Every structure is written in C-alpha cells, then in structure tokens.
Amino acid sequence: MTENEEKESLSLPASTAAPLFFAFGLVLLLASLVTNVIFAYVGAVIAVLGAHGWWREMLPREHIEPVPVQPLSERAPEITPQPASVEHLVVGEDGHRVRLPLEYHPYATGLRAGIAGGIAMAVVGGIHGLVAAGSVWAAFNGFASIVMPLFGASPPPDMLSFHPGIMVAALGVHIALSLLIGIVYSSVLPMLPGHPRLWGGIVAPIVWTAAGWAAVGLVTPDGAGAVSWGWFIASQIAFGLVAGEVVSRSTPVRTLQSYTLSGRAGLEATPAQGHPEDHS
Amino acid sequence: MASSEGLSVSTVPKDVDRTWLDHMHEWVSTVDHKRLGVLYIFSGLFFFILGGLEATAMRAQLAIPANDLVEPAEFNRLFTMHGTTMVFLVGMPIVTGFGNYLIPLMIGARDMAFPRLNAWGFWMFFFGGIVLYMSYFASMGLYGAGTAPDVGWFAYSPLTGRAFSRGNATDYWILGILISGFGSMSGAINMLTTTLTMRCPGMTMRRIPLFVWMMLVVSFLMLLALPVLTAAQVMLLFDRFLGAHFFDTQAGGDAVLWQHFFWFFGHPEVYILIVPGFAYASEIIPVFSRKVIFGYVTMVAASICIGLVAVGVWAHHMFTVGMGRGLDIWFAIITMVVGIPTGIKLFNWIATMYGGKIRFRVPMLFAIAFIGQFLLAGLTGIMLSGAPFTWQLSDSYFVVAHFHYVLIGGLLFTVFGACYFWFPKMFGWMMSERLGLWHFVLFFIGFHLTFTTMHIQGLLGMPRRIYTYEPDRGWAIWNAITSAGVVLQGLGVAFFLLAIFMAFRQKKPAGPDPWDAWTLEWSTSSPPPEYNFLSLPEVRSRRPLWDLKHPEDPDWEHE
Ligand code: HEM
Ligand SMILES: [Cu+2]
C-alpha cells in the first residue's frame, strides 16, 4: 500500500439526488391509479426531471468527485504476521475433547450407498408383497402413496397389479429419498463409534420406525394400520446394512481439491487472538 | 461540489460544522454502496417493527378462545400486511442491504457496478413500502370499503377481483409490491454485474467468499422470479382497471393461473430469503470455529443446485388445487430432491465446527441455533412435500410453523448474527456482548415457545387465518403458549434495539478487525472510507487476511 501514500484524493461517482427524483416521479405516476390523475402529471414531470438529471450525471462525461483519502491516523494499520502461530492439533492429544475425523467419505460414497441400500430395500419390499399379498407390486404401489392418493381413492386402484404410472412415482420418491438418506449415512456413520453396519442396520431402523410410526399415527390414524411395521423395519434394516456396508468398504479420502491433510481434516486451529472479552 | 476548493484533508468540514440538514442531504443523495446498504438494512428493521406489531396483535387475539379483541375483517388485514411486510419489506431489503454493503468490500472493489442504479433501487423499494402502508390512510376511496389489503400475502384470485375486493386496498398491495420489486431487480442486476466484473486482482471465482457466491445465486433467482410476479401484477391491474379477465373464472379467465404465476415467483422467493441466511452462516461459522470452511467447492455446487432446483418446485404450494396426479407426483418428487443439496450444506457447517476452537460469541450463538432450527424446518418441508400429507395439513398451523421455522429460525437468526458480526465494521463500534446474550436467550426461548408448539395446533387441525376458535377444540392451551412466546421474542428484540442504541452511545472502538477474521472487508478501517481500499488489494487465496497473518503457513499453498 506504500506506493499510494502520496495520493491526496481518489475519484468516485459523485452523489446525486437524480435517481431519487426519478424513482419518486415514477411512484407518483403509478399512484395516480389509486388517487387522482393530477398525481400522474406531477409524477411525469418529476420523473422526466430526474431522468434528465441522471442522464447529465453520465453524459457527456461521468460526473466524478474527488474524495480525500483518510489521514494516516484513521487508516487500518497494515496487517502484520501474528505472533501466535498456527497450532496444529496432534491426534489423540491429551485432554482434547474431540475425536478428529482424519478422513472422511466423499459425498459420492453417500450417493452410492443410497443407491445400493435403495435396491436392497426394494428387494425386501418385493418379498413382502409376495408373502403378504401374493404380488411383488403390492409394496411398490403402497410406497407410491407417499406422493399420490391410493388408499381411499375412488375407484380404488388394484393394489396387486403393475401400474406403470404408479411405478414411476414410487421409483422417483424412492430414489430421491434413498440418495438423501445415503448421504446422511455416509456423513454420520463413520463418526459413530463401532461399526457402520450396526448403526445403519440396527439403531437407525428402530429410530426411523419409531418416528414414522408416531408421525403417521398422529396425522392419519387409519394410515398407521395400513403399514406392516414388521416389514417396515425389515426393509429399513436391509437399507441400513447394505448402505453401512458400502460406507465401510469405501476408501475414505484424505484430501479433496489437493488440499493438505491437516487443512482438510480440520487439524489446524488458531488460538484466539486475546481480545479482552474472549472466553476461549 | 463541497470539496472542490481543496482536496487535502484539512479543508473537509468537520462533523461539528454541519447541520442535520447537511447530513440528511448526504444520505438522500448518496450513491455509495455502503450507505445504501445501511439504508436498506435500517429500513428493513423499521418495517420489521411494524410487521412485528401486526403479529403481536394477531397473537393477542388468538391467545384465548372466542376472543374479540380484533375484529374479523381487521384480522384479515393484519395477516395480509404482516406477511407482505415481512417478505417484501423486511426480508428483501435486509438481504439486498447486506449484499450491497459487503459484496464490493469482499471482492476488493471500490463500489458497485452501477452506483446510481443502486440508489434508484433503494428508493423504489422504500417508496413501494410507503405506498403499501398508505393504504391504511388512503384506500377508503369512493366505496368506503376496506382500508389495508386483506387478500393474504399471495393474493389469490378471485379474492382480488373487483367484485370481491372493492375500494382500492388491493390496488395498493399490487402497486406497493410492484414498485419495490423494481428495486429488488435493479439490486440483483447490480450484485450480479459487480461480482462478475469488478473483482480485484487474484480474486478468481474459485476464491470469492462463499457469501459472494451465495448472493450470486440469490441475484440469479431474483432476476428469474421477480419479473414473473411483476408481469402477473400488471395483468391483475388490467383485470381491475381495464376490465381484462385474466384471472376471472366467470368470464373465462383462470384463477389457478394466478397461483402458478405467484408460486413460480413465490418458491424461488423463499430461497431468495434463505440462501442469504446460508451466506451469513458460511462467513460466521468458520471465523468463530477458527477453521477454514469445510468443502468450499461442495458448498458452491450445492448452492447452485439449490438455485436450479428451486425454480422447478413451485407447485408444491398447490397440491390442494387439484392439479392432477402427474403434476402432483412431479412436484412432490422434485421437492424431495431439494433436500439433498440442503443436507450437504448442513453437514458442511457442522464439519466446519467439528474439531474447531469454537468461540461462543453472540454471532456464533445465532449461527448455531440456525443450524438446528433450519434442520427441523427442512424436515417438516420434506414431510409437506408428500402430496397426500399436505392434503391433510395444508392451510393449517403446521404449514405456518414450517415456514416460520425457516424464515425466523433460519433467516432471522442469521440476520441477527450478521448484525452483531458486521455492525462493528459498518459503524466502528462494538455491540455489547452482554445485551446481545440477553437478546439471544430471550429470543431463542420465545421463538421455540411460539413456533414449536404451533406444529401441534396444526396436527390437531387448527386452520391458519382464522380470527378465533371455540374453547372446546383442545387448542386453547397450545395457543396460549404460542402467544406467550411472543412476549419473550418482543423482549429479545427490545434488547437488540437497546444494544444498537448503546453501541452508538458507548462508542467502544472496534478497530478494523475485531473478530480476527479472514476476508477482505476486515482489512480496511471500520467504518471503511468511502473508497473502501486505498489501493486495490491483491489476493492469492480464499482467505487473504489469513495469508498475511500467517506467512509461515499461507492458504494458497493448500488450495
Ligand atoms: C427442504 C426444503 C423445503 C421443502 C421441502 C419445503 C416444502 C414446502 C411445502 C411442500 C410447502 C407447502 C405446504 C402447503 O401449502 O400445504 C411449503 C410451504 C412454505 N414454505 Fe417451504 N419448504 C422448504 C424450505 C423452505 C424455505 C427455505 C422457506 C423460506 C425461507 C420456505 C418457506 C415456505 C413458505 C413461506 C411456505 C408457505 C407459503 C404460504 O402458504 O403462505 N420453505 N414448503
Ligand atoms: Cu415452496
């Protein structure tokens, strides 16, 4: 910044009230619709004056104004290297409250886990349909009811046969939700102690089922009866086991965008710079 | 011009010599992006107080069953003015205001690309707001019918037809929003152009702060969505003044067409309001975690995805219209897809905090609360994306709870955080940490009292926009709690205003870089000089100030 110190002023666009007048004129013009036509005349005149003023700010030459530079005393001091240097946390350091994620799974793993889990879940769904209703399609038709009315629709659709439209809807919802949950799993499972398959395959299904059961029961008391919760859990477990498997098999990345490990994994933490009211 | 006799510092009149008229003149004729930003933000806060008072009146009416504090017709006006004010006169100007103030500073520019257009945009917004509120005084018109508009913030047809909305109240709604919409569009053009063309040397698109990236997405959404609303409003004016029948079903028009137009604007609009919240959080969280943001590129990609998907989901607001199965399914599925990039962002904020050396200062408290609240808001959003679910709960208090979770729990919390974070930069004084803490605690508890319980009323079947209800419905206790929360929120806001007032009174100097932060705005003085930077900065990484503070371990070695 030294080369500029002898400059006394800098040129900036000059202040002008022309845009204000232009805006005010336009507003009066429009407001005449709900007031009186006189507003339109006055507004038109003000708008033209404002537009003209604005025009003159730009042409023939832009109107600029010299702005005096700040006296040295008011300027921000140049930034100097901080005495407190970067503190690299050592993994497993005594007394540190965190377990540091040294590596993590890229979001692509989550997407893959979602797809694989989604397929496993669909297989279980199909088996459920076969066993319970004698048709593979029963579960898919049931699933589509998340986005379309099937129970209580009139005429009631035949829940046991294949309907291309319903299938597309079921697939769309299934893919969207599987991808979302896949990403959730790939981000969360590696952070939990123990094995991803345990959390994804046992704990999460129970939690989801409880939440789903409570919500469906509240919103549509009849709907809760229509869901076979045992199979619901089974399909969740299938999803969780497979997604957990994919997550645990994927190689976690140590770096993204060729960033160093320490930076990426969050290993660098600067000490706070000693402000008076700093608690840290 | 004032300073033309001499350019040296000493001839500039000192503050004491100037009357308040000189000050006023400076503010109304300014084209400086920082002053315009401040004007935007403070006008937004002013309208926030008005909208808040309207909400308080409604909650007072609903606090107990069969209450008659507010008349039915007045209640309709209150929720219309409240919604319209909060979206168009609070959310929009605050978003544009922070964008205006910060974008040039963050990318190392001396002003916005079109400084005069910028001033015009502010005044259009401001006069638009005045026009809307003039309806309270002037819309009696010849018919003596109605004062403020009462058609709801989305002004569905046929309510807006001449037959159902006599007098001029609805016209004030149309004109006020139309006028302020021009302000927002010009602001978007300005932010877009500035970001694309005025970055300082070295500030490549891969290095601009996430704030700037997200405001770029917001500007794009504004330019895409607002003209549609403006056009629809002009059509409505034709209907009302020239006897056209665009939205008049009885004459062959189409009321659902209005809904499509409105929500084609309306859904992107909600992203125009929340993505800036993401932007503030993305700047605050790394600084107070003392870590670099996790997954910059993923964050940018997720923002762009959200921007793209956000323009394809509008009809999830119309599941109850009877659009037909095909459209219902499409909009349900595509709405669920929005959850994916949104989830990614949540993970990245959490991963940024993970292992960091977190400083629990007021801006950070608001940002952390935002993360949890926004997660819940997104989950109820995904629930509502199931069309049959929405059939059950549309137009109930569950939906009201959902969007207040997003707009308050998401946007407003980060706006408060942003105020505490950037106030020292804007005015040079620190805001009191103690008053800020009071503000946070009261507002946080009040918010959850009000809006967490509101989900339950919704599930119990309480419709929105009713002015009262019978005692035997089982809603009374929940409504009482909901209304009680408003008191705490009001107190919280009072502490906020007090904190601003005290900051100007106590004048505790902030210095250029009170938070030990890393983006360019913190390298210049607080408040920054009119020209922002004496010489244009040159950057080599996403955290230029980090590089200067830590020459032994600069970022550009890693990026
Ligand atoms: C994961 C993201 C989201 C999803 C899936 C979602 C979904 C939905 C759905 C389906 C509705 C319609 C409910 C009905 O009318 O029955 C709705 C309403 C609404 N949402 Fe969201 N939403 C999301 C995020 C947001 C955000 C970020 C905002 C604002 C910042 C927002 C604001 C609103 C508003 C204002 C309404 C109600 C409009 C009205 O009726 O007045 N939503 N949301
Ligand atoms: Cu929406």
mmCIF file of N, CA, C and O in Angstrom, chain B residues 174-230:
data_model
loop_
_atom_site.group_PDB
_atom_site.id
_atom_site.type_symbol
_atom_site.label_atom_id
_atom_site.label_comp_id
_atom_site.label_asym_id
_atom_site.label_seq_id
_atom_site.Cartn_x
_atom_site.Cartn_y
_atom_site.Cartn_z
ATOM 1 N N ILE B 174 -50.954 -4.290 -4.876
ATOM 2 C CA ILE B 174 -50.299 -4.546 -6.162
ATOM 3 C C ILE B 174 -49.209 -3.502 -6.407
ATOM 4 O O ILE B 174 -48.064 -3.843 -6.710
ATOM 5 N N LEU B 175 -49.576 -2.227 -6.254
ATOM 6 C CA LEU B 175 -48.636 -1.176 -6.627
ATOM 7 C C LEU B 175 -47.419 -1.167 -5.705
ATOM 8 O O LEU B 175 -46.284 -1.053 -6.162
ATOM 9 N N GLY B 176 -47.666 -1.300 -4.403
ATOM 10 C CA GLY B 176 -46.547 -1.258 -3.465
ATOM 11 C C GLY B 176 -45.531 -2.340 -3.782
ATOM 12 O O GLY B 176 -44.316 -2.087 -3.847
ATOM 13 N N ILE B 177 -46.008 -3.558 -4.015
ATOM 14 C CA ILE B 177 -45.094 -4.663 -4.264
ATOM 15 C C ILE B 177 -44.459 -4.547 -5.642
ATOM 16 O O ILE B 177 -43.278 -4.848 -5.829
ATOM 17 N N LEU B 178 -45.230 -4.072 -6.595
ATOM 18 C CA LEU B 178 -44.690 -3.892 -7.941
ATOM 19 C C LEU B 178 -43.533 -2.896 -7.923
ATOM 20 O O LEU B 178 -42.469 -3.133 -8.487
ATOM 21 N N ILE B 179 -43.766 -1.781 -7.223
ATOM 22 C CA ILE B 179 -42.730 -0.742 -7.188
ATOM 23 C C ILE B 179 -41.491 -1.249 -6.465
ATOM 24 O O ILE B 179 -40.367 -1.134 -6.957
ATOM 25 N N SER B 180 -41.689 -1.870 -5.304
ATOM 26 C CA SER B 180 -40.486 -2.310 -4.578
ATOM 27 C C SER B 180 -39.812 -3.455 -5.335
ATOM 28 O O SER B 180 -38.603 -3.625 -5.244
ATOM 29 N N GLY B 181 -40.586 -4.198 -6.132
ATOM 30 C CA GLY B 181 -39.972 -5.252 -6.944
ATOM 31 C C GLY B 181 -38.958 -4.701 -7.928
ATOM 32 O O GLY B 181 -37.908 -5.317 -8.158
ATOM 33 N N PHE B 182 -39.229 -3.517 -8.497
ATOM 34 C CA PHE B 182 -38.246 -2.922 -9.403
ATOM 35 C C PHE B 182 -36.947 -2.651 -8.659
ATOM 36 O O PHE B 182 -35.859 -2.828 -9.190
ATOM 37 N N GLY B 183 -37.081 -2.223 -7.406
ATOM 38 C CA GLY B 183 -35.884 -2.000 -6.603
ATOM 39 C C GLY B 183 -35.072 -3.274 -6.485
ATOM 40 O O GLY B 183 -33.856 -3.279 -6.693
ATOM 41 N N SER B 184 -35.751 -4.394 -6.166
ATOM 42 C CA SER B 184 -35.016 -5.635 -5.975
ATOM 43 C C SER B 184 -34.370 -6.102 -7.270
ATOM 44 O O SER B 184 -33.247 -6.603 -7.278
ATOM 45 N N MET B 185 -35.086 -5.940 -8.391
ATOM 46 C CA MET B 185 -34.495 -6.379 -9.655
ATOM 47 C C MET B 185 -33.236 -5.583 -9.973
ATOM 48 O O MET B 185 -32.221 -6.143 -10.394
ATOM 49 N N SER B 186 -33.295 -4.261 -9.753
ATOM 50 C CA SER B 186 -32.099 -3.489 -10.074
ATOM 51 C C SER B 186 -30.976 -3.849 -9.121
ATOM 52 O O SER B 186 -29.810 -3.904 -9.518
ATOM 53 N N GLY B 187 -31.330 -4.153 -7.870
ATOM 54 C CA GLY B 187 -30.300 -4.592 -6.933
ATOM 55 C C GLY B 187 -29.646 -5.878 -7.405
ATOM 56 O O GLY B 187 -28.424 -6.042 -7.318
ATOM 57 N N ALA B 188 -30.458 -6.796 -7.929
ATOM 58 C CA ALA B 188 -29.912 -8.071 -8.389
ATOM 59 C C ALA B 188 -28.971 -7.866 -9.564
ATOM 60 O O ALA B 188 -27.881 -8.444 -9.628
ATOM 61 N N ILE B 189 -29.381 -6.999 -10.512
ATOM 62 C CA ILE B 189 -28.514 -6.727 -11.672
ATOM 63 C C ILE B 189 -27.178 -6.192 -11.184
ATOM 64 O O ILE B 189 -26.110 -6.586 -11.649
ATOM 65 N N ASN B 190 -27.252 -5.304 -10.196
ATOM 66 C CA ASN B 190 -26.045 -4.698 -9.672
ATOM 67 C C ASN B 190 -25.132 -5.711 -9.005
ATOM 68 O O ASN B 190 -23.925 -5.749 -9.239
ATOM 69 N N MET B 191 -25.719 -6.569 -8.167
ATOM 70 C CA MET B 191 -24.877 -7.540 -7.448
ATOM 71 C C MET B 191 -24.239 -8.519 -8.427
ATOM 72 O O MET B 191 -23.074 -8.881 -8.314
ATOM 73 N N LEU B 192 -25.038 -8.937 -9.420
ATOM 74 C CA LEU B 192 -24.540 -9.879 -10.411
ATOM 75 C C LEU B 192 -23.375 -9.272 -11.189
ATOM 76 O O LEU B 192 -22.295 -9.857 -11.295
ATOM 77 N N THR B 193 -23.598 -8.069 -11.718
ATOM 78 C CA THR B 193 -22.566 -7.435 -12.537
ATOM 79 C C THR B 193 -21.323 -7.158 -11.717
ATOM 80 O O THR B 193 -20.196 -7.380 -12.173
ATOM 81 N N THR B 194 -21.528 -6.660 -10.497
ATOM 82 C CA THR B 194 -20.377 -6.339 -9.666
ATOM 83 C C THR B 194 -19.540 -7.580 -9.428
ATOM 84 O O THR B 194 -18.310 -7.565 -9.578
ATOM 85 N N THR B 195 -20.193 -8.682 -9.061
ATOM 86 C CA THR B 195 -19.442 -9.886 -8.763
ATOM 87 C C THR B 195 -18.724 -10.410 -10.002
ATOM 88 O O THR B 195 -17.598 -10.898 -9.921
ATOM 89 N N LEU B 196 -19.387 -10.307 -11.138
ATOM 90 C CA LEU B 196 -18.777 -10.898 -12.322
ATOM 91 C C LEU B 196 -17.669 -10.033 -12.898
ATOM 92 O O LEU B 196 -16.768 -10.542 -13.553
ATOM 93 N N THR B 197 -17.747 -8.714 -12.689
ATOM 94 C CA THR B 197 -16.786 -7.875 -13.422
ATOM 95 C C THR B 197 -15.834 -7.063 -12.561
ATOM 96 O O THR B 197 -14.882 -6.517 -13.082
ATOM 97 N N MET B 198 -16.070 -6.943 -11.272
ATOM 98 C CA MET B 198 -15.259 -5.967 -10.537
ATOM 99 C C MET B 198 -14.354 -6.568 -9.459
ATOM 100 O O MET B 198 -13.974 -5.892 -8.521
ATOM 101 N N ARG B 199 -14.018 -7.822 -9.601
ATOM 102 C CA ARG B 199 -13.182 -8.450 -8.588
ATOM 103 C C ARG B 199 -11.737 -7.947 -8.694
ATOM 104 O O ARG B 199 -11.246 -7.685 -9.791
ATOM 105 N N CYS B 200 -11.094 -7.821 -7.552
ATOM 106 C CA CYS B 200 -9.740 -7.294 -7.539
ATOM 107 C C CYS B 200 -8.778 -8.350 -8.090
ATOM 108 O O CYS B 200 -9.138 -9.509 -8.245
ATOM 109 N N PRO B 201 -7.535 -7.935 -8.387
ATOM 110 C CA PRO B 201 -6.587 -8.890 -8.962
ATOM 111 C C PRO B 201 -6.451 -10.140 -8.089
ATOM 112 O O PRO B 201 -6.344 -10.042 -6.868
ATOM 113 N N GLY B 202 -6.485 -11.275 -8.716
ATOM 114 C CA GLY B 202 -6.306 -12.529 -7.993
ATOM 115 C C GLY B 202 -7.586 -13.105 -7.440
ATOM 116 O O GLY B 202 -7.636 -14.263 -7.035
ATOM 117 N N MET B 203 -8.667 -12.296 -7.408
ATOM 118 C CA MET B 203 -9.922 -12.771 -6.822
ATOM 119 C C MET B 203 -10.689 -13.556 -7.888
ATOM 120 O O MET B 203 -11.665 -13.085 -8.453
ATOM 121 N N THR B 204 -10.242 -14.783 -8.138
ATOM 122 C CA THR B 204 -10.929 -15.594 -9.142
ATOM 123 C C THR B 204 -12.256 -16.087 -8.573
ATOM 124 O O THR B 204 -12.496 -15.978 -7.371
ATOM 125 N N MET B 205 -13.076 -16.650 -9.450
ATOM 126 C CA MET B 205 -14.370 -17.142 -8.959
ATOM 127 C C MET B 205 -14.174 -18.268 -7.952
ATOM 128 O O MET B 205 -15.048 -18.531 -7.133
ATOM 129 N N ARG B 206 -13.063 -18.958 -8.008
ATOM 130 C CA ARG B 206 -12.825 -20.025 -7.039
ATOM 131 C C ARG B 206 -12.345 -19.481 -5.703
ATOM 132 O O ARG B 206 -12.112 -20.241 -4.770
ATOM 133 N N ARG B 207 -12.124 -18.165 -5.642
ATOM 134 C CA ARG B 207 -11.620 -17.614 -4.382
ATOM 135 C C ARG B 207 -12.577 -16.643 -3.726
ATOM 136 O O ARG B 207 -12.327 -16.191 -2.616
ATOM 137 N N ILE B 208 -13.663 -16.277 -4.399
ATOM 138 C CA ILE B 208 -14.560 -15.312 -3.757
ATOM 139 C C ILE B 208 -15.188 -15.974 -2.529
ATOM 140 O O ILE B 208 -15.411 -17.176 -2.504
ATOM 141 N N PRO B 209 -15.431 -15.170 -1.490
ATOM 142 C CA PRO B 209 -16.024 -15.746 -0.279
ATOM 143 C C PRO B 209 -17.359 -16.422 -0.604
ATOM 144 O O PRO B 209 -18.038 -16.024 -1.550
ATOM 145 N N LEU B 210 -17.718 -17.415 0.209
ATOM 146 C CA LEU B 210 -18.988 -18.114 -0.027
ATOM 147 C C LEU B 210 -20.161 -17.151 0.008
ATOM 148 O O LEU B 210 -21.144 -17.327 -0.696
ATOM 149 N N PHE B 211 -20.041 -16.118 0.847
ATOM 150 C CA PHE B 211 -21.099 -15.106 0.889
ATOM 151 C C PHE B 211 -21.387 -14.595 -0.515
ATOM 152 O O PHE B 211 -22.534 -14.493 -0.944
ATOM 153 N N VAL B 212 -20.320 -14.279 -1.233
ATOM 154 C CA VAL B 212 -20.495 -13.682 -2.557
ATOM 155 C C VAL B 212 -21.089 -14.709 -3.524
ATOM 156 O O VAL B 212 -21.986 -14.393 -4.309
ATOM 157 N N TRP B 213 -20.619 -15.943 -3.428
ATOM 158 C CA TRP B 213 -21.183 -16.989 -4.292
ATOM 159 C C TRP B 213 -22.686 -17.118 -4.051
ATOM 160 O O TRP B 213 -23.486 -17.202 -4.976
ATOM 161 N N MET B 214 -23.057 -17.144 -2.793
ATOM 162 C CA MET B 214 -24.464 -17.370 -2.498
ATOM 163 C C MET B 214 -25.302 -16.180 -2.934
ATOM 164 O O MET B 214 -26.420 -16.339 -3.416
ATOM 165 N N MET B 215 -24.760 -14.967 -2.787
ATOM 166 C CA MET B 215 -25.527 -13.808 -3.243
ATOM 167 C C MET B 215 -25.641 -13.808 -4.768
ATOM 168 O O MET B 215 -26.584 -13.263 -5.335
ATOM 169 N N LEU B 216 -24.671 -14.436 -5.428
ATOM 170 C CA LEU B 216 -24.763 -14.568 -6.883
ATOM 171 C C LEU B 216 -25.960 -15.448 -7.237
ATOM 172 O O LEU B 216 -26.751 -15.133 -8.131
ATOM 173 N N VAL B 217 -26.103 -16.561 -6.516
ATOM 174 C CA VAL B 217 -27.254 -17.443 -6.746
ATOM 175 C C VAL B 217 -28.548 -16.692 -6.443
ATOM 176 O O VAL B 217 -29.526 -16.768 -7.195
ATOM 177 N N VAL B 218 -28.535 -15.932 -5.350
ATOM 178 C CA VAL B 218 -29.730 -15.168 -4.984
ATOM 179 C C VAL B 218 -30.088 -14.169 -6.076
ATOM 180 O O VAL B 218 -31.256 -14.045 -6.470
ATOM 181 N N SER B 219 -29.085 -13.472 -6.607
ATOM 182 C CA SER B 219 -29.367 -12.472 -7.643
ATOM 183 C C SER B 219 -29.965 -13.143 -8.867
ATOM 184 O O SER B 219 -30.892 -12.631 -9.492
ATOM 185 N N PHE B 220 -29.416 -14.309 -9.200
ATOM 186 C CA PHE B 220 -29.943 -15.052 -10.341
ATOM 187 C C PHE B 220 -31.413 -15.405 -10.105
ATOM 188 O O PHE B 220 -32.265 -15.209 -10.971
ATOM 189 N N LEU B 221 -31.711 -15.881 -8.909
ATOM 190 C CA LEU B 221 -33.101 -16.232 -8.602
ATOM 191 C C LEU B 221 -34.005 -15.002 -8.662
ATOM 192 O O LEU B 221 -35.134 -15.059 -9.141
ATOM 193 N N MET B 222 -33.497 -13.873 -8.152
ATOM 194 C CA MET B 222 -34.304 -12.644 -8.183
ATOM 195 C C MET B 222 -34.628 -12.269 -9.616
ATOM 196 O O MET B 222 -35.764 -11.926 -9.938
ATOM 197 N N LEU B 223 -33.625 -12.348 -10.473
ATOM 198 C CA LEU B 223 -33.861 -11.928 -11.850
ATOM 199 C C LEU B 223 -34.807 -12.869 -12.560
ATOM 200 O O LEU B 223 -35.498 -12.494 -13.490
ATOM 201 N N LEU B 224 -34.826 -14.114 -12.134
ATOM 202 C CA LEU B 224 -35.699 -15.081 -12.775
ATOM 203 C C LEU B 224 -37.119 -14.982 -12.252
ATOM 204 O O LEU B 224 -38.082 -15.126 -12.995
ATOM 205 N N ALA B 225 -37.265 -14.738 -10.963
ATOM 206 C CA ALA B 225 -38.582 -14.866 -10.344
ATOM 207 C C ALA B 225 -39.364 -13.552 -10.323
ATOM 208 O O ALA B 225 -40.561 -13.541 -10.585
ATOM 209 N N LEU B 226 -38.677 -12.444 -10.002
ATOM 210 C CA LEU B 226 -39.423 -11.207 -9.803
ATOM 211 C C LEU B 226 -40.162 -10.711 -11.038
ATOM 212 O O LEU B 226 -41.307 -10.267 -10.934
ATOM 213 N N PRO B 227 -39.561 -10.789 -12.227
ATOM 214 C CA PRO B 227 -40.303 -10.308 -13.396
ATOM 215 C C PRO B 227 -41.617 -11.052 -13.589
ATOM 216 O O PRO B 227 -42.607 -10.457 -14.055
ATOM 217 N N VAL B 228 -41.664 -12.325 -13.212
ATOM 218 C CA VAL B 228 -42.903 -13.078 -13.366
ATOM 219 C C VAL B 228 -43.976 -12.493 -12.457
ATOM 220 O O VAL B 228 -45.121 -12.297 -12.862
ATOM 221 N N LEU B 229 -43.592 -12.183 -11.223
ATOM 222 C CA LEU B 229 -44.560 -11.575 -10.315
ATOM 223 C C LEU B 229 -45.013 -10.228 -10.851
ATOM 224 O O LEU B 229 -46.202 -9.906 -10.875
ATOM 225 N N THR B 230 -44.028 -9.433 -11.304
ATOM 226 C CA THR B 230 -44.372 -8.108 -11.811
ATOM 227 C C THR B 230 -45.352 -8.224 -12.972
ATOM 228 O O THR B 230 -46.364 -7.519 -13.025
#
